[in-house]
Short mmCIF file of C-alpha atoms in Angstrom, two decimals:
data_model
loop_
_atom_site.label_atom_id
_atom_site.label_comp_id
_atom_site.label_asym_id
_atom_site.label_seq_id
_atom_site.Cartn_x
_atom_site.Cartn_y
_atom_site.Cartn_z
CA ILE A 42 -103.05 -107.18 -21.52
CA LEU A 43 -106.36 -106.89 -22.81
CA ASN A 44 -107.74 -104.23 -20.51
CA VAL A 45 -106.84 -101.45 -18.00
CA GLU A 46 -109.20 -100.12 -16.28
CA GLN A 47 -109.24 -96.98 -14.09
CA SER A 48 -111.64 -95.56 -11.34
CA PRO A 49 -113.42 -93.47 -10.91
CA GLN A 50 -113.65 -91.80 -14.38
CA SER A 51 -113.90 -88.34 -12.44
CA LEU A 52 -113.43 -87.13 -9.29
CA HIS A 53 -114.42 -83.53 -7.96
CA VAL A 54 -112.66 -82.85 -4.47
CA GLN A 55 -112.16 -79.48 -2.80
CA GLU A 56 -108.76 -78.17 -2.03
CA GLY A 57 -107.51 -79.52 0.91
CA ASP A 58 -109.00 -82.95 0.49
CA SER A 59 -106.83 -86.15 0.13
CA THR A 60 -107.78 -88.59 -2.51
CA ASN A 61 -106.95 -91.61 -4.35
CA PHE A 62 -108.00 -93.46 -7.38
CA THR A 63 -107.34 -97.20 -8.72
CA CYS A 64 -105.71 -98.58 -11.75
CA SER A 65 -106.73 -102.29 -12.81
CA PHE A 66 -104.61 -104.82 -15.10
CA PRO A 67 -104.61 -108.35 -15.62
CA SER A 68 -101.80 -109.48 -13.20
CA SER A 69 -100.24 -112.31 -15.66
CA ASN A 70 -97.28 -110.98 -17.64
CA PHE A 71 -96.56 -108.08 -15.63
CA TYR A 72 -93.39 -106.02 -16.63
CA ALA A 73 -94.10 -102.40 -15.18
CA LEU A 74 -96.68 -99.89 -14.54
CA HIS A 75 -96.16 -96.25 -15.50
CA TRP A 76 -98.18 -93.21 -13.92
CA TYR A 77 -98.76 -89.95 -15.98
CA ARG A 78 -99.87 -86.98 -15.18
CA TRP A 79 -101.96 -85.33 -18.04
CA GLU A 80 -102.89 -81.49 -18.01
CA THR A 81 -105.51 -80.07 -20.55
CA ALA A 82 -103.62 -78.93 -23.61
CA LYS A 83 -100.30 -79.96 -22.56
CA SER A 84 -98.38 -83.46 -23.02
CA PRO A 85 -98.91 -86.21 -20.79
CA GLU A 86 -95.90 -86.06 -18.08
CA ALA A 87 -94.49 -89.26 -16.22
CA LEU A 88 -94.99 -89.30 -12.50
CA PHE A 89 -93.74 -92.87 -11.38
CA VAL A 90 -92.66 -96.00 -12.83
CA MET A 91 -92.81 -99.18 -10.67
CA THR A 92 -91.66 -102.71 -11.37
CA LEU A 93 -91.86 -104.73 -8.36
CA ASN A 94 -94.86 -106.25 -6.21
CA GLY A 95 -94.99 -103.69 -3.16
CA ASP A 96 -93.18 -100.91 -4.95
CA GLU A 97 -94.17 -97.86 -3.45
CA LYS A 98 -93.23 -94.28 -4.83
CA LYS A 99 -93.86 -90.90 -3.56
CA LYS A 100 -93.24 -87.28 -5.16
CA GLY A 101 -94.17 -84.72 -2.82
CA ARG A 102 -97.96 -84.78 -1.94
CA ILE A 103 -98.44 -87.60 -4.52
CA SER A 104 -97.63 -91.40 -4.26
CA ALA A 105 -98.69 -94.72 -5.74
CA THR A 106 -98.45 -98.19 -4.41
CA LEU A 107 -98.33 -101.51 -6.87
CA ASN A 108 -99.59 -105.06 -6.08
CA THR A 109 -98.80 -106.93 -9.12
CA LYS A 110 -100.10 -110.08 -7.77
CA GLU A 111 -103.80 -108.82 -7.33
CA GLY A 112 -103.32 -106.30 -10.27
CA TYR A 113 -103.93 -103.09 -9.20
CA SER A 114 -102.03 -99.76 -8.20
CA TYR A 115 -103.32 -96.84 -6.03
CA LEU A 116 -102.39 -93.18 -6.66
CA TYR A 117 -102.87 -91.44 -3.47
CA ILE A 118 -102.77 -87.02 -3.64
CA LYS A 119 -102.43 -85.79 0.03
CA GLY A 120 -103.82 -82.50 0.54
CA SER A 121 -105.00 -81.72 -3.06
CA GLN A 122 -104.67 -78.31 -4.78
CA PRO A 123 -106.01 -76.94 -7.67
CA GLU A 124 -102.76 -77.17 -9.87
CA ASP A 125 -103.46 -80.93 -9.18
CA SER A 126 -106.34 -80.87 -11.47
CA ALA A 127 -105.33 -83.05 -14.35
CA THR A 128 -105.87 -86.82 -15.67
CA TYR A 129 -104.33 -89.38 -14.20
CA LEU A 130 -103.37 -92.21 -16.45
CA CYS A 131 -102.05 -95.71 -15.57
CA ALA A 132 -99.74 -97.67 -18.42
CA PRO A 133 -98.78 -101.23 -17.86
CA PRO A 134 -96.17 -102.02 -20.96
CA THR A 135 -97.36 -105.15 -22.57
CA GLY A 136 -94.22 -106.30 -23.79
CA GLY A 137 -90.98 -104.91 -25.24
CA PHE A 138 -91.95 -101.05 -26.48
CA LYS A 139 -95.98 -101.34 -26.34
CA THR A 140 -98.10 -100.06 -23.40
CA ILE A 141 -101.72 -99.70 -23.07
CA PHE A 142 -102.75 -96.46 -21.54
CA GLY A 143 -105.97 -96.38 -19.34
CA ALA A 144 -108.69 -93.83 -19.87
CA GLY A 145 -107.61 -92.14 -16.97
CA THR A 146 -109.35 -90.66 -14.04
CA ARG A 147 -110.08 -86.74 -14.19
CA LEU A 148 -109.32 -85.10 -11.21
CA PHE A 149 -110.81 -81.54 -10.43
CA VAL A 150 -109.70 -79.20 -7.34
CA LYS A 151 -112.05 -76.73 -6.42
CA ALA A 152 -110.27 -73.69 -4.41
CA ASP B 128 -85.89 -76.22 -24.51
CA THR B 129 -88.63 -78.49 -25.61
CA ALA B 130 -87.59 -82.29 -25.33
CA VAL B 131 -90.02 -83.45 -27.72
CA SER B 132 -91.36 -80.87 -30.42
CA GLN B 133 -94.12 -81.66 -32.98
CA THR B 134 -95.41 -79.26 -35.73
CA PRO B 135 -97.86 -78.13 -36.78
CA LYS B 136 -99.56 -77.71 -33.25
CA TYR B 137 -103.00 -77.19 -35.26
CA LEU B 138 -103.83 -78.08 -38.58
CA VAL B 139 -107.12 -77.71 -40.54
CA THR B 140 -107.42 -79.52 -43.86
CA GLN B 141 -110.00 -80.51 -46.38
CA MET B 142 -111.01 -84.17 -47.12
CA GLY B 143 -108.93 -85.87 -49.67
CA ASN B 144 -105.81 -83.82 -48.87
CA ASP B 145 -102.25 -85.20 -47.94
CA LYS B 146 -100.41 -83.85 -44.86
CA SER B 147 -97.45 -84.35 -42.69
CA ILE B 148 -96.57 -83.81 -38.79
CA LYS B 149 -93.28 -83.46 -38.06
CA CYS B 150 -91.83 -84.28 -34.60
CA GLU B 151 -88.34 -84.09 -33.36
CA GLN B 152 -86.76 -85.36 -29.75
CA ASN B 153 -83.40 -83.74 -28.39
CA LEU B 154 -82.92 -86.43 -25.53
CA GLY B 155 -80.85 -88.79 -27.48
CA HIS B 156 -83.47 -91.42 -27.20
CA ASP B 157 -83.31 -94.47 -29.67
CA THR B 158 -87.07 -95.17 -29.80
CA MET B 159 -89.74 -92.88 -30.79
CA TYR B 160 -93.67 -93.66 -31.03
CA TRP B 161 -96.91 -92.27 -32.94
CA TYR B 162 -99.92 -92.11 -30.77
CA LYS B 163 -103.51 -91.18 -31.71
CA GLN B 164 -105.74 -89.52 -28.56
CA ASP B 165 -109.11 -91.65 -30.30
CA SER B 166 -112.50 -90.30 -29.69
CA LYS B 167 -112.98 -92.15 -26.38
CA LYS B 168 -110.12 -90.24 -25.52
CA PHE B 169 -107.69 -93.37 -24.91
CA LEU B 170 -104.15 -93.04 -26.05
CA LYS B 171 -103.38 -95.93 -28.81
CA ILE B 172 -100.21 -96.58 -30.23
CA MET B 173 -99.69 -96.07 -34.03
CA PHE B 174 -95.93 -97.00 -35.12
CA SER B 175 -92.79 -96.99 -32.83
CA TYR B 176 -89.46 -96.80 -34.40
CA ASN B 177 -86.08 -97.95 -32.61
CA ASN B 178 -82.83 -96.89 -34.11
CA LYS B 179 -84.82 -95.99 -37.42
CA GLU B 180 -86.29 -99.40 -37.68
CA LEU B 181 -89.70 -99.68 -37.62
CA ILE B 182 -90.71 -102.01 -34.87
CA ILE B 183 -94.48 -101.34 -34.03
CA ASN B 184 -97.14 -100.95 -36.75
CA GLU B 185 -100.46 -101.08 -35.31
CA THR B 186 -103.72 -101.85 -37.35
CA VAL B 187 -103.51 -98.54 -38.84
CA PRO B 188 -104.78 -97.56 -42.75
CA ASN B 189 -102.00 -97.66 -44.94
CA ARG B 190 -102.77 -94.06 -45.64
CA PHE B 191 -100.66 -93.33 -42.55
CA SER B 192 -96.91 -93.47 -43.19
CA PRO B 193 -94.34 -92.87 -40.66
CA LYS B 194 -90.76 -91.70 -41.82
CA SER B 195 -87.66 -91.56 -39.70
CA PRO B 196 -84.79 -89.68 -41.64
CA ASP B 197 -82.44 -90.24 -38.27
CA LYS B 198 -82.98 -91.32 -34.52
CA ALA B 199 -84.03 -87.81 -33.39
CA HIS B 200 -86.63 -87.49 -35.91
CA LEU B 201 -89.91 -89.28 -36.60
CA ASN B 202 -92.70 -87.88 -39.09
CA LEU B 203 -96.04 -89.22 -39.85
CA HIS B 204 -97.66 -88.74 -43.40
CA ILE B 205 -101.44 -88.96 -43.89
CA ASN B 206 -102.75 -89.45 -47.57
CA SER B 207 -106.33 -88.76 -48.36
CA LEU B 208 -107.42 -87.51 -45.43
CA GLU B 209 -110.78 -88.40 -44.01
CA LEU B 210 -113.29 -86.91 -41.73
CA GLY B 211 -112.57 -89.99 -39.37
CA ASP B 212 -108.58 -89.00 -39.04
CA SER B 213 -109.69 -85.94 -37.06
CA ALA B 214 -107.96 -86.34 -33.59
CA VAL B 215 -105.02 -85.40 -31.62
CA TYR B 216 -101.62 -86.72 -32.75
CA PHE B 217 -98.78 -87.52 -29.86
CA CYS B 218 -95.19 -88.07 -30.78
CA ALA B 219 -93.18 -89.39 -28.26
CA SER B 220 -90.05 -90.85 -27.25
CA SER B 221 -88.24 -93.43 -24.72
CA GLN B 222 -84.74 -94.17 -24.22
CA GLY B 223 -85.68 -98.17 -24.19
CA ALA B 224 -88.23 -100.63 -23.69
CA VAL B 225 -91.19 -99.38 -21.79
CA SER B 226 -91.59 -102.70 -20.18
CA SER B 227 -88.04 -102.21 -18.33
CA GLY B 228 -89.29 -99.25 -16.91
CA ASN B 229 -88.35 -96.43 -19.43
CA THR B 230 -90.70 -93.36 -19.51
CA ILE B 231 -92.22 -92.21 -22.31
CA TYR B 232 -91.83 -88.10 -23.07
CA PHE B 233 -94.60 -86.80 -25.13
CA GLY B 234 -94.54 -83.86 -27.43
CA GLU B 235 -97.58 -81.10 -26.96
CA GLY B 236 -99.45 -82.97 -29.19
CA SER B 237 -100.99 -81.82 -33.17
CA TRP B 238 -104.34 -81.08 -33.39
CA LEU B 239 -106.02 -82.21 -36.80
CA THR B 240 -109.14 -81.60 -38.06
CA VAL B 241 -110.31 -82.77 -41.72
CA VAL B 242 -113.37 -80.94 -43.10
#
């Protein structure tokens, strides 16, 4: 895997808005896709890991989908809250123990 | 009880010094990592150990040397520190291969500033 792209780079929304962002990755040699949530001055925390095309995962107001054939994953947040403000990273492993992290989408939720 | 803990959290040191960052995980994982957050904020893997054996060694200056005395510890020693080494270094662990769907658990980072 040469490149992982996340868009947008940053996003400003109002409390209560629903939002989504994209992770694009090469579709060949796919193993799994991890999403992490990274609050400033804290450690990245795992949100989801998805392995199968068509996977959908949900945790509270946050959900994610996976399309391995076209090489993308969407992360959705319903009814954004200020505590959702963080950087959201996607990370497709390249094989074994190696992972490439995207640059992340920085979400700011204004109360 | 912190799962992956690293010390020190902040380190300011002069160019040319040698310093170490220590990491411990209490998750019983077999694999540990060192990641560097580069100037563009990307997380880049530096090293990985599985059962105390080095399995990933990325293109990192040989001034950086990891040491794993046991499965629960992975320390990072840096010789002859340079200004460009200033970064945040993250220790992490996983139970197995991430390509098999195993999650990486991160420490809180060590902010290294070289002056």
